[in-house]
CSV table of C-alpha atoms in Angstrom, one decimal:
chain,number,residue,atom,x,y,z
A,279,MET,CA,-31.4,8.0,-1.2
A,280,ARG,CA,-31.6,9.1,-5.3
A,281,SER,CA,-29.4,12.0,-5.3
A,282,ALA,CA,-26.4,10.4,-3.6
A,283,SER,CA,-25.5,8.2,-6.2
A,284,PRO,CA,-24.5,11.1,-8.9
A,285,LEU,CA,-22.5,12.6,-5.6
A,286,LEU,CA,-20.5,9.4,-4.9
A,287,LEU,CA,-20.1,8.9,-8.8
A,288,ALA,CA,-18.5,12.3,-9.1
A,289,ALA,CA,-16.6,11.5,-6.5
A,290,ALA,CA,-15.0,8.7,-7.8
A,291,LEU,CA,-14.4,9.8,-11.2
A,292,ALA,CA,-12.6,13.1,-8.9
A,293,ALA,CA,-10.8,10.6,-7.0
A,294,GLY,CA,-9.9,8.7,-10.5
A,295,CYS,CA,-8.0,12.2,-11.4
A,296,GLY,CA,-4.4,12.9,-9.3
A,297,GLY,CA,-4.5,9.9,-7.3
A,298,THR,CA,-6.5,11.2,-5.0
A,299,LEU,CA,-7.3,7.7,-3.5
A,300,ASP,CA,-4.8,8.3,-0.8
A,301,ASP,CA,-6.3,11.0,0.6
A,302,LEU,CA,-10.1,9.4,0.6
A,303,PHE,CA,-8.2,6.4,2.3
A,304,PRO,CA,-5.1,7.2,3.9
A,305,SER,CA,-2.9,5.1,5.2
A,306,SER,CA,-0.5,4.9,8.2
A,307,ALA,CA,2.0,2.0,6.6
A,308,ASP,CA,5.6,3.3,7.0
A,309,ARG,CA,6.2,3.0,2.7
A,310,ARG,CA,10.2,4.3,3.2
A,311,PRO,CA,12.4,2.5,1.5
A,312,PRO,CA,15.6,1.2,3.0
A,313,VAL,CA,18.2,3.5,3.8
A,314,GLN,CA,22.0,2.4,3.2
A,315,ALA,CA,24.1,3.7,6.0
A,316,GLY,CA,26.6,5.5,5.2
A,317,ALA,CA,25.4,6.4,1.3
A,318,GLU,CA,24.7,10.1,0.4
A,319,GLY,CA,21.1,10.5,0.1
A,320,PRO,CA,18.6,13.0,1.1
A,321,ALA,CA,16.9,10.5,3.7
A,322,VAL,CA,17.2,10.5,7.8
A,323,GLY,CA,20.2,8.6,8.1
A,324,GLN,CA,22.0,9.7,4.8
A,325,LEU,CA,24.7,11.5,4.4
A,326,ALA,CA,24.2,15.4,3.0
A,327,PRO,CA,26.0,16.0,0.1
A,328,ASP,CA,27.4,19.1,-0.6
A,329,PHE,CA,26.4,21.8,-2.4
A,330,THR,CA,27.3,25.5,-3.2
A,331,LEU,CA,24.7,28.1,-3.6
A,332,THR,CA,24.6,32.4,-3.6
A,333,ASP,CA,24.3,34.1,-0.1
A,334,VAL,CA,21.8,36.6,-1.6
A,335,ALA,CA,23.1,39.2,1.0
A,336,THR,CA,27.1,39.0,0.4
A,337,GLY,CA,26.9,37.6,-3.0
A,338,ALA,CA,29.6,35.3,-1.8
A,339,PRO,CA,29.3,31.3,-2.2
A,340,VAL,CA,28.5,29.4,0.7
A,341,SER,CA,29.4,25.7,1.1
A,342,LEU,CA,26.9,23.2,2.8
A,343,HIS,CA,30.4,20.8,4.1
A,344,ALA,CA,32.0,23.9,4.9
A,345,ALA,CA,29.7,25.5,6.8
A,346,LEU,CA,29.2,21.9,8.9
A,347,SER,CA,33.3,22.1,9.3
A,348,ALA,CA,32.7,25.1,11.3
A,349,ALA,CA,29.3,24.1,13.3
A,350,ARG,CA,27.1,21.1,15.0
A,351,GLY,CA,24.8,21.7,12.2
A,352,ALA,CA,22.6,23.0,9.6
A,353,VAL,CA,18.8,23.7,9.1
A,354,LEU,CA,18.2,24.1,5.5
A,355,TYR,CA,14.4,25.4,5.5
A,356,PHE,CA,13.3,25.5,1.9
A,357,THR,CA,10.6,29.1,1.3
A,358,MET,CA,9.1,30.2,-1.6
A,359,TRP,CA,8.2,33.7,0.7
A,360,CYS,CA,4.5,32.1,1.3
A,361,PRO,CA,2.6,32.6,4.9
A,362,ILE,CA,3.7,29.5,5.6
A,363,CYS,CA,7.3,29.6,5.0
A,364,ASP,CA,6.8,33.4,7.2
A,365,ALA,CA,5.4,31.6,10.3
A,366,HIS,CA,8.0,28.3,10.0
A,367,MET,CA,10.6,31.0,9.8
A,368,THR,CA,9.2,33.3,12.2
A,369,HIS,CA,8.4,30.4,14.8
A,370,MET,CA,12.6,29.4,14.3
A,371,GLN,CA,13.7,33.0,14.4
A,372,TRP,CA,12.0,33.3,18.2
A,373,ASN,CA,12.8,29.7,19.6
A,374,ALA,CA,15.5,27.7,17.4
A,375,ILE,CA,17.8,29.9,16.8
A,376,PRO,CA,17.8,31.3,20.4
A,377,ALA,CA,18.0,28.3,21.8
A,378,TYR,CA,21.0,26.2,19.9
A,379,PRO,CA,24.2,28.2,19.3
A,380,GLY,CA,26.6,26.8,16.9
A,381,VAL,CA,24.0,25.8,14.3
A,382,ARG,CA,23.7,27.6,11.1
A,383,PHE,CA,20.4,28.1,9.8
A,384,PHE,CA,19.8,28.5,6.3
A,385,ALA,CA,16.4,29.8,4.3
A,386,LEU,CA,17.0,28.7,0.6
A,387,ASP,CA,14.8,30.3,-1.7
A,388,TYR,CA,13.6,28.1,-4.7
A,389,VAL,CA,11.4,30.4,-6.6
A,390,SER,CA,13.5,33.1,-7.5
A,391,GLY,CA,15.8,33.8,-10.6
A,392,SER,CA,18.8,34.7,-9.4
A,393,ALA,CA,20.6,35.8,-6.5
A,394,ALA,CA,19.2,39.6,-6.5
A,395,GLN,CA,15.9,38.6,-7.2
A,396,ALA,CA,16.2,36.4,-4.3
A,397,ARG,CA,17.2,39.1,-2.7
A,398,ALA,CA,14.8,41.2,-3.2
A,399,ALA,CA,12.3,38.9,-2.5
A,400,GLN,CA,13.6,38.5,1.3
A,401,GLN,CA,13.8,42.4,1.5
A,402,ALA,CA,9.4,42.8,0.2
A,403,ALA,CA,9.0,39.7,2.7
A,404,GLY,CA,10.4,41.5,5.7
A,405,TRP,CA,13.2,39.3,6.3
A,406,ASP,CA,16.3,42.0,6.1
A,407,PRO,CA,18.2,41.8,8.3
A,408,THR,CA,17.7,38.3,9.5
A,409,ASP,CA,19.5,35.4,11.7
A,410,PHE,CA,18.9,33.0,8.7
A,411,THR,CA,21.3,33.8,6.1
A,412,VAL,CA,19.4,33.4,2.7
A,413,LEU,CA,20.5,31.2,-0.3
A,414,ALA,CA,19.7,31.0,-3.7
A,415,ASP,CA,18.9,28.3,-5.2
A,416,VAL,CA,18.2,28.8,-8.5
A,417,GLY,CA,16.5,25.6,-10.5
A,418,ALA,CA,15.5,24.8,-6.7
A,419,GLN,CA,18.3,21.9,-7.3
A,420,VAL,CA,18.8,21.9,-3.7
A,421,GLU,CA,15.3,21.8,-3.3
A,422,ARG,CA,14.4,18.9,-5.7
A,423,PHE,CA,17.0,16.4,-4.1
A,424,TYR,CA,15.4,16.9,-0.7
A,425,SER,CA,11.6,17.1,-2.1
A,426,ALA,CA,11.2,19.7,0.6
A,427,PRO,CA,8.7,22.2,-0.5
A,428,MET,CA,7.9,24.6,2.2
A,429,GLN,CA,10.0,22.2,4.6
A,430,ILE,CA,12.7,21.4,6.8
A,431,VAL,CA,15.8,19.8,6.8
A,432,VAL,CA,18.3,19.2,9.7
A,433,VAL,CA,21.7,17.6,8.7
A,434,GLY,CA,24.4,17.2,11.5
A,435,GLY,CA,28.5,18.5,11.5
A,436,ASP,CA,28.8,14.9,10.6
A,437,ARG,CA,27.2,15.4,7.7
A,438,VAL,CA,24.1,13.0,8.6
A,439,VAL,CA,20.4,14.2,7.9
A,440,ARG,CA,19.0,13.9,10.7
A,441,LEU,CA,15.3,15.5,10.0
A,442,ASN,CA,14.0,16.1,6.5
A,443,GLY,CA,10.1,16.9,7.0
A,444,GLU,CA,7.1,19.4,7.4
A,445,TYR,CA,7.8,21.4,10.3
A,446,ASP,CA,7.2,19.7,13.4
A,447,TRP,CA,8.4,21.5,16.4
A,448,PRO,CA,8.9,18.9,18.6
A,449,ALA,CA,10.6,17.0,15.7
A,450,VAL,CA,13.0,20.0,15.1
A,451,GLN,CA,13.3,19.8,18.5
A,452,ALA,CA,14.5,16.3,18.5
A,453,ALA,CA,16.9,16.4,15.5
A,454,LEU,CA,18.6,19.7,16.8
A,455,GLY,CA,18.6,18.2,20.2
A,456,SER,CA,20.6,14.6,18.4
A,457,LEU,CA,23.5,17.1,17.0
A,458,PRO,CA,27.0,16.5,18.0
B,75,MET,CA,-45.0,30.0,4.2
B,76,VAL,CA,-42.3,30.2,0.9
B,77,ALA,CA,-39.9,33.0,0.9
B,78,PRO,CA,-40.1,35.7,-1.6
B,79,GLU,CA,-37.8,34.8,-4.7
B,80,GLY,CA,-34.9,36.1,-4.6
B,81,THR,CA,-34.0,36.0,-1.0
B,82,SER,CA,-32.6,32.7,-0.9
B,83,LEU,CA,-30.5,33.4,-3.5
B,84,LEU,CA,-29.1,36.3,-1.6
B,85,ALA,CA,-29.0,33.8,1.5
B,86,VAL,CA,-27.0,31.6,-1.1
B,87,LEU,CA,-24.8,34.1,-1.9
B,88,ALA,CA,-24.3,34.9,1.8
B,89,LEU,CA,-23.0,31.8,2.8
B,90,ALA,CA,-20.8,31.2,-0.4
B,91,ALA,CA,-19.2,34.5,1.2
B,92,SER,CA,-18.6,33.2,4.4
B,93,LEU,CA,-18.1,29.7,3.8
B,94,ALA,CA,-16.3,29.4,0.0
B,95,PRO,CA,-12.7,31.6,0.4
B,96,GLY,CA,-12.1,29.1,3.7
B,97,ALA,CA,-12.0,25.9,1.8
B,98,ALA,CA,-8.9,27.5,-0.2
B,99,ARG,CA,-5.6,28.0,1.5
B,100,ALA,CA,-4.0,29.5,-1.7
B,101,ALA,CA,-2.4,28.5,-4.9
B,102,SER,CA,0.1,30.5,-4.3
B,103,CYS,CA,1.8,27.8,-1.6
B,104,CYS,CA,-0.2,25.7,-0.4
B,105,GLY,CA,-3.6,24.5,-2.8
B,106,GLY,CA,-7.5,25.4,-2.5
B,107,GLY,CA,-10.1,24.3,-4.6
B,108,GLY,CA,-13.0,23.8,-2.3
B,109,GLY,CA,-16.7,23.8,-3.6
B,110,GLY,CA,-18.3,26.1,-1.1
B,111,ALA,CA,-21.6,26.2,-0.1
B,112,ALA,CA,-24.7,25.1,-2.4
B,113,MET,CA,-28.3,25.0,-1.8
B,114,LEU,CA,-31.9,25.1,-2.5
B,115,ALA,CA,-34.0,28.1,-2.7
B,116,ARG,CA,-37.4,27.8,-1.0
B,117,GLY,CA,-39.9,26.3,-3.4
B,118,ASP,CA,-37.2,24.9,-5.5
B,119,ARG,CA,-37.6,21.0,-6.0
B,120,ALA,CA,-34.1,20.6,-7.4
B,121,MET,CA,-31.4,23.0,-9.0
B,122,ALA,CA,-28.4,23.1,-10.8
B,123,ASP,CA,-25.5,25.6,-10.8
B,124,LEU,CA,-22.6,26.2,-12.6
B,125,SER,CA,-19.3,28.8,-11.1
B,126,LEU,CA,-16.4,29.6,-12.4
B,127,GLU,CA,-14.1,31.8,-10.2
B,128,TRP,CA,-10.8,33.3,-10.8
B,129,GLU,CA,-8.8,34.0,-8.3
B,130,ARG,CA,-5.7,36.7,-7.7
B,131,TYR,CA,-3.1,36.2,-5.1
B,132,ASP,CA,-2.2,39.4,-4.1
B,133,GLY,CA,0.5,39.0,-0.8
B,134,PHE,CA,-0.5,37.0,2.4
B,135,TRP,CA,-0.8,38.3,6.1
B,136,ASP,CA,1.7,37.2,8.3
B,137,LEU,CA,1.8,35.3,12.1
B,138,ASP,CA,1.4,39.0,13.1
B,139,GLY,CA,-1.1,40.5,11.1
B,140,ARG,CA,0.9,43.0,8.9
B,141,HIS,CA,0.9,42.2,5.2
B,142,ARG,CA,3.1,41.2,3.1
B,143,PRO,CA,3.5,40.9,-0.4
B,144,ASP,CA,4.4,38.5,-2.9
B,145,PRO,CA,8.0,38.6,-4.0
B,146,ALA,CA,8.7,40.8,-7.1
B,147,GLY,CA,7.7,39.1,-10.7
B,148,SER,CA,5.3,36.5,-9.2
B,149,SER,CA,2.0,36.3,-10.8
B,150,LEU,CA,-0.3,33.8,-8.8
B,151,SER,CA,-3.8,32.6,-9.5
B,152,GLN,CA,-5.9,29.8,-9.4
B,153,VAL,CA,-9.0,29.6,-12.0
B,154,ARG,CA,-11.6,27.0,-10.8
B,155,ALA,CA,-15.3,25.7,-12.0
B,156,THR,CA,-17.7,23.7,-9.7
B,157,LEU,CA,-20.9,21.9,-10.7
B,158,ALA,CA,-23.0,22.2,-8.0
B,159,GLY,CA,-26.8,20.5,-7.4
B,160,GLY,CA,-29.4,20.3,-5.0
B,161,LEU,CA,-32.4,18.4,-4.6
B,162,ARG,CA,-35.3,18.8,-1.8
B,163,LEU,CA,-36.0,15.4,-0.1
B,164,ALA,CA,-38.8,16.6,2.0
B,165,PRO,CA,-40.9,19.7,2.1
B,166,SER,CA,-38.1,21.2,4.6
B,167,TRP,CA,-35.6,18.7,3.7
B,168,GLN,CA,-32.9,19.0,0.8
B,169,VAL,CA,-29.5,17.7,-0.1
B,170,ALA,CA,-26.6,19.6,-2.4
B,171,GLY,CA,-23.0,18.8,-3.4
B,172,ALA,CA,-20.8,20.5,-5.1
B,173,LEU,CA,-17.7,19.6,-7.3
B,174,PRO,CA,-14.9,22.1,-8.0
B,175,PHE,CA,-12.3,21.3,-11.0
B,176,ALA,CA,-9.3,23.7,-10.4
B,177,TRP,CA,-6.3,25.1,-12.0
B,178,ASN,CA,-3.2,26.6,-11.0
B,179,ARG,CA,-1.0,28.7,-12.5
B,180,ASN,CA,2.1,30.1,-10.6
B,181,THR,CA,5.0,32.1,-12.2
B,182,TYR,CA,7.8,33.3,-9.7
B,183,SER,CA,11.0,35.1,-11.5
B,184,GLY,CA,12.8,31.7,-11.3
B,185,LEU,CA,9.8,29.1,-11.7
B,186,SER,CA,6.5,28.4,-13.6
B,187,THR,CA,3.9,26.2,-13.5
B,188,ARG,CA,0.4,25.5,-14.6
B,189,THR,CA,-1.3,22.3,-13.0
B,190,ARG,CA,-5.1,21.5,-12.5
B,191,GLY,CA,-6.8,18.6,-10.8
B,192,PRO,CA,-10.2,18.3,-9.0
B,193,GLY,CA,-10.8,20.2,-5.8
B,194,ASP,CA,-12.6,19.0,-2.5
B,195,ILE,CA,-15.9,17.9,-2.7
B,196,ALA,CA,-19.1,19.6,-0.6
B,197,ILE,CA,-21.8,17.8,0.6
B,198,SER,CA,-24.5,19.1,2.7
B,199,VAL,CA,-28.1,18.4,4.0
B,200,TRP,CA,-30.6,21.4,4.9
B,201,PHE,CA,-33.0,21.7,6.8
B,202,GLU,CA,-35.9,24.6,6.8
B,203,ALA,CA,-36.3,25.5,9.9
B,204,LEU,CA,-38.3,28.4,10.0
B,205,ASP,CA,-39.8,31.0,7.9
B,206,GLU,CA,-39.9,34.2,7.8
B,207,ARG,CA,-43.7,35.4,7.5
B,208,SER,CA,-44.0,38.3,5.6
B,209,ALA,CA,-41.4,40.7,4.0
B,210,TRP,CA,-44.3,43.4,3.1
B,211,ARG,CA,-45.4,44.5,6.7
B,212,MET,CA,-44.0,45.0,9.3
B,213,LYS,CA,-46.7,45.4,11.7
B,214,GLU,CA,-46.8,42.8,14.6
B,215,ALA,CA,-44.2,41.3,16.0
B,216,ALA,CA,-44.3,38.1,14.4
B,217,ASP,CA,-43.5,39.6,11.6
B,218,LEU,CA,-39.6,39.9,12.6
B,219,VAL,CA,-39.5,36.0,12.3
B,220,PRO,CA,-36.7,35.4,10.3
B,221,SER,CA,-36.0,32.2,7.8
B,222,VAL,CA,-33.4,29.9,9.6
B,223,THR,CA,-31.8,27.2,8.0
B,224,ILE,CA,-29.7,24.8,9.4
B,225,GLY,CA,-26.9,22.5,7.5
B,226,LEU,CA,-24.5,19.4,8.1
B,227,GLY,CA,-21.9,19.5,5.4
B,228,LEU,CA,-19.0,17.0,5.0
B,229,THR,CA,-16.2,18.0,2.9
B,230,VAL,CA,-14.4,15.1,1.2
B,231,PRO,CA,-10.9,15.3,0.4
B,232,THR,CA,-11.2,15.0,-3.4
B,233,GLY,CA,-8.5,17.2,-4.4
B,234,VAL,CA,-5.0,16.8,-4.8
B,235,SER,CA,-3.0,17.6,-1.7
B,236,PRO,CA,0.3,17.5,-0.2
B,237,TYR,CA,0.0,13.8,0.7
B,238,ASP,CA,-0.9,12.3,-2.9
B,239,ASP,CA,1.8,11.3,-5.4
B,240,VAL,CA,2.7,14.9,-6.2
B,241,PRO,CA,6.5,16.5,-6.4
B,242,SER,CA,5.0,20.0,-5.3
B,243,SER,CA,3.3,22.1,-3.4
B,244,PHE,CA,1.8,23.9,-7.3
B,245,ASP,CA,0.6,20.6,-7.8
B,246,VAL,CA,-2.1,21.2,-5.1
B,247,THR,CA,-5.9,21.6,-5.2
B,248,GLY,CA,-7.0,20.2,-1.9
B,249,ARG,CA,-6.3,20.3,1.8
B,250,GLY,CA,-6.1,16.2,2.1
B,251,PHE,CA,-8.7,16.1,5.4
B,252,TYR,CA,-12.5,15.6,5.7
B,253,ARG,CA,-14.4,17.6,7.3
B,254,LEU,CA,-17.8,18.2,9.0
B,255,ASP,CA,-19.5,21.2,9.7
B,256,ALA,CA,-22.5,22.5,10.9
B,257,SER,CA,-23.9,25.9,9.4
B,258,LEU,CA,-26.5,28.3,10.4
B,259,LEU,CA,-28.7,30.8,8.2
B,260,VAL,CA,-30.7,33.6,9.6
B,261,GLU,CA,-31.8,36.0,6.8
B,262,LYS,CA,-34.6,38.2,6.9
B,263,SER,CA,-36.3,40.6,4.4
B,264,TYR,CA,-38.3,43.3,4.1
B,265,ARG,CA,-39.8,45.2,1.0
B,266,ALA,CA,-36.6,45.2,-1.6
B,267,LEU,CA,-34.2,45.0,1.6
B,268,SER,CA,-32.8,41.8,2.5
B,269,LEU,CA,-30.3,40.9,5.5
B,270,SER,CA,-28.5,37.7,6.2
B,271,LEU,CA,-26.4,36.1,9.0
B,272,SER,CA,-24.6,32.8,8.1
B,273,GLY,CA,-22.3,31.0,10.6
B,274,ALA,CA,-20.4,27.6,10.4
B,275,TYR,CA,-18.6,25.9,12.9
B,276,GLY,CA,-15.8,22.4,11.8
B,277,ARG,CA,-14.0,20.2,12.7
B,278,HIS,CA,-11.3,18.7,10.6
B,279,LEU,CA,-10.9,14.4,10.9
B,280,ALA,CA,-7.5,13.2,12.2
B,281,ARG,CA,-5.6,11.2,9.7
B,282,PRO,CA,-2.4,8.9,9.0
B,283,VAL,CA,0.7,11.2,6.9
B,284,ASN,CA,3.0,8.8,5.5
B,285,ARG,CA,4.4,11.1,2.6
B,286,VAL,CA,4.5,14.6,2.0
B,287,TYR,CA,4.6,15.7,-1.5
B,288,GLY,CA,5.9,12.4,-3.4
B,289,LYS,CA,8.4,11.5,-0.4
B,290,TRP,CA,7.3,8.7,1.7
B,291,VAL,CA,8.4,10.0,5.5
B,292,GLU,CA,7.9,8.2,9.0
B,293,PRO,CA,4.5,8.0,10.0
B,294,TYR,CA,2.3,10.5,12.0
B,295,ARG,CA,-1.1,11.5,12.9
B,296,LYS,CA,-2.3,15.2,11.3
B,297,ARG,CA,-5.2,17.0,12.0
B,298,LEU,CA,-6.0,20.8,10.8
B,299,GLY,CA,-7.8,22.8,13.3
B,300,ASP,CA,-11.3,23.6,13.9
B,301,ARG,CA,-12.4,26.2,12.0
B,302,ALA,CA,-15.5,29.3,12.3
B,303,SER,CA,-16.7,31.6,9.7
B,304,ALA,CA,-19.3,33.8,9.9
B,305,GLY,CA,-20.9,36.0,7.3
B,306,LEU,CA,-23.1,39.3,7.1
B,307,SER,CA,-24.5,40.7,3.7
B,308,LEU,CA,-26.7,43.1,2.6
B,309,GLY,CA,-29.2,43.2,-0.1
B,310,TYR,CA,-31.2,45.4,-2.4
B,311,ARG,CA,-33.6,44.1,-4.8
B,312,HIS,CA,-35.0,45.3,-8.2
B,313,PHE,CA,-37.8,45.0,-10.2
B,314,VAL,CA,-36.5,45.4,-14.2
B,315,GLY,CA,-39.2,46.1,-16.4
B,316,THR,CA,-42.8,44.6,-16.1
B,317,ALA,CA,-41.5,41.1,-16.9
B,318,GLY,CA,-40.9,40.8,-13.0
B,319,HIS,CA,-37.2,40.0,-13.3
B,320,SER,CA,-35.2,41.1,-10.6
B,321,LEU,CA,-31.5,42.3,-10.0
B,322,THR,CA,-30.4,41.7,-6.4
B,323,ALA,CA,-27.4,44.0,-5.5
B,324,THR,CA,-25.1,42.3,-2.5
B,325,ALA,CA,-23.1,44.0,-0.1
B,326,SER,CA,-21.1,41.5,2.2
B,327,LEU,CA,-18.3,41.1,5.2
B,328,ALA,CA,-17.1,37.0,5.4
B,329,TRP,CA,-14.8,35.7,8.5
B,330,LEU,CA,-12.8,33.0,8.9
B,331,GLN,CA,-10.5,31.8,11.6
B,332,GLU,CA,-9.2,28.7,11.7
B,333,ALA,CA,-7.5,27.3,14.8
B,334,ALA,CA,-3.6,25.3,15.0
B,335,GLY,CA,-3.7,22.1,13.5
B,336,ILE,CA,-2.0,18.9,15.6
B,337,LEU,CA,0.8,17.4,14.3
B,338,GLY,CA,2.3,14.3,15.4
B,339,GLY,CA,0.6,14.7,18.8
B,340,SER,CA,1.7,18.5,19.6
B,341,ARG,CA,0.0,21.6,18.9
B,342,ASP,CA,1.0,23.1,15.2
B,343,PRO,CA,2.0,26.7,16.5
B,344,THR,CA,2.5,27.7,12.9
B,345,SER,CA,-0.7,26.8,11.9
B,346,SER,CA,-3.8,29.1,12.6
B,347,ILE,CA,-5.2,31.4,10.2
B,348,ALA,CA,-7.4,34.3,9.3
B,349,ARG,CA,-9.1,35.7,7.1
B,350,THR,CA,-11.4,38.8,6.6
B,351,ALA,CA,-12.7,39.7,2.9
B,352,ALA,CA,-15.6,42.2,1.8
B,353,GLY,CA,-17.7,41.3,-1.1
B,354,LEU,CA,-20.3,42.4,-3.9
B,355,ALA,CA,-22.7,41.0,-6.4
B,356,LEU,CA,-25.0,41.2,-9.0
B,357,SER,CA,-27.5,38.6,-9.4
B,358,PHE,CA,-30.3,38.4,-11.7
B,359,ALA,CA,-33.3,36.4,-11.4
B,360,SER,CA,-35.9,35.4,-14.4
B,361,THR,CA,-39.9,36.3,-13.1
B,362,ASP,CA,-40.0,32.7,-11.3
B,363,SER,CA,-36.4,32.4,-10.5
B,364,ASP,CA,-35.9,29.5,-12.7
B,365,TRP,CA,-33.0,31.0,-14.1
B,366,ALA,CA,-30.1,33.0,-11.8
B,367,ALA,CA,-27.3,34.6,-13.1
B,368,ARG,CA,-24.3,36.3,-10.7
B,369,LEU,CA,-21.1,38.2,-10.7
B,370,SER,CA,-19.6,38.8,-7.8
B,371,TRP,CA,-16.3,39.8,-6.2
B,372,SER,CA,-14.8,39.1,-3.0
B,373,HIS,CA,-11.7,41.3,-1.4
B,374,ALA,CA,-9.7,39.9,0.9
B,375,ILE,CA,-8.9,43.4,3.0
B,376,GLN,CA,-5.2,44.2,2.3
B,377,ARG,CA,-4.9,45.5,6.3
B,378,GLN,CA,-3.2,45.1,9.5
B,379,GLY,CA,-4.6,42.9,12.1
B,380,TRP,CA,-7.6,41.5,9.2
B,381,GLY,CA,-6.6,38.4,8.6
B,382,GLU,CA,-3.2,35.9,10.0
B,383,ASN,CA,-1.1,33.6,7.9
B,384,PHE,CA,-2.9,33.8,5.2
B,385,PRO,CA,-2.7,34.8,1.2
B,386,THR,CA,-4.9,38.1,0.0
B,387,THR,CA,-7.0,37.5,-2.8
B,388,ASP,CA,-9.6,38.9,-5.1
B,389,ILE,CA,-11.8,36.1,-6.3
B,390,PHE,CA,-14.2,37.0,-8.6
B,391,THR,CA,-17.0,34.8,-9.8
B,392,LEU,CA,-19.5,34.2,-12.4
B,393,GLY,CA,-21.9,32.2,-12.1
B,394,VAL,CA,-25.6,30.5,-13.7
B,395,ARG,CA,-28.3,28.5,-11.7
B,396,ARG,CA,-31.6,26.7,-13.2
B,397,ALA,CA,-33.9,25.9,-10.4
B,398,LEU,CA,-36.6,23.5,-11.0
B,399,ARG,CA,-40.1,23.8,-8.5
């Protein structure tokens, strides 16, 4: 079929741009690097390092480790106030937050330039009031550490990362159910 | 019988209106860059088409269908250049393809990005099942027979997806999944008026995922939900001067719904989407339709209940097409 040749050539050229071969030939190989137990890091099984961010509703600083010392665990959801973010947060609000008392739920805004702007974004998106504590991750420093745009991280009260990935409700339930 | 000149261009506009917006999922959070539909007009041997699209994001529908604004001070847009071509294989059979390239521009109060990359390629095979008898008379029942075109399409994930080696959602220009589509296009012309109905049903193929935004994860399987789309358009053709050039104005309505996907073996209740958009288009065709140019505007209706879990955007398109007979 003569017409197919240019299309295949175009596909091959396109595939060469941006490393999209992974989508053309997706792999199920587990390529996660080995995790050193007890070391700080973003991966499941590692210890979550502390951070301090501003609570956009009160202006008070919030430390992860301080929050964990008084809770069974913490959920960090990285939001940019987009449709997917809204869907994930809504699902958590109705399903996860009531089912797991003693767990702190944080929404980290990683796209706003200040706590005041994050507060305005929260209100415009209809998330005020909310069961989430909204934190301003100005400069996306925490988001970049976890590489988790629009994703969820679950950390236990023992600081061990239980989940870091896409919002997959059974996986979220498993991670929250494993908290001490 | 060959359909009157111009009506198939209307059909292409209608089909593109119903399918193309669905290919995108929003540069604001999850990329876009789909190629949409390409099709030869009846009687044409081959065609090449170049279009430039500017998609401007302006809020979104939430899961309950309420319209929400984007964060104050944000500016989100995507520009797509799409090169499409088609070739007639047999009197009633044609093959077509569309290759997009996308530029994302996203600005928030604390973050600004500009990225680019290829979009997902669309390849389709079309069968012209039925030709309408006449566009100029309506005297007997047989004159009511519309033209009917059936298509099979394949979307190839050549775009940059969340599962490639990219650190951010702002790099995304494709969805990362193969999709098979079955399409149906029905159109009927009477004198200067043309009415077209289009519909499509698509199924995404499941794939393994072992990396998300550059982060290796425990492998799992994922499949986006089945998608259904439909379009309705009404066009009016006006001849310009005495040389036979024509201007066609088209109004359209496009509807898209994608069911919840499957993530790790379970239904993902946060992934279903819906979108309704209205469109206007103006196209100019030369006497023999060898050359055609078009301007179009697609507007997502920012009202409660007209969409779900999807960005509301305006898409402005400028396109030019060269057909060979």
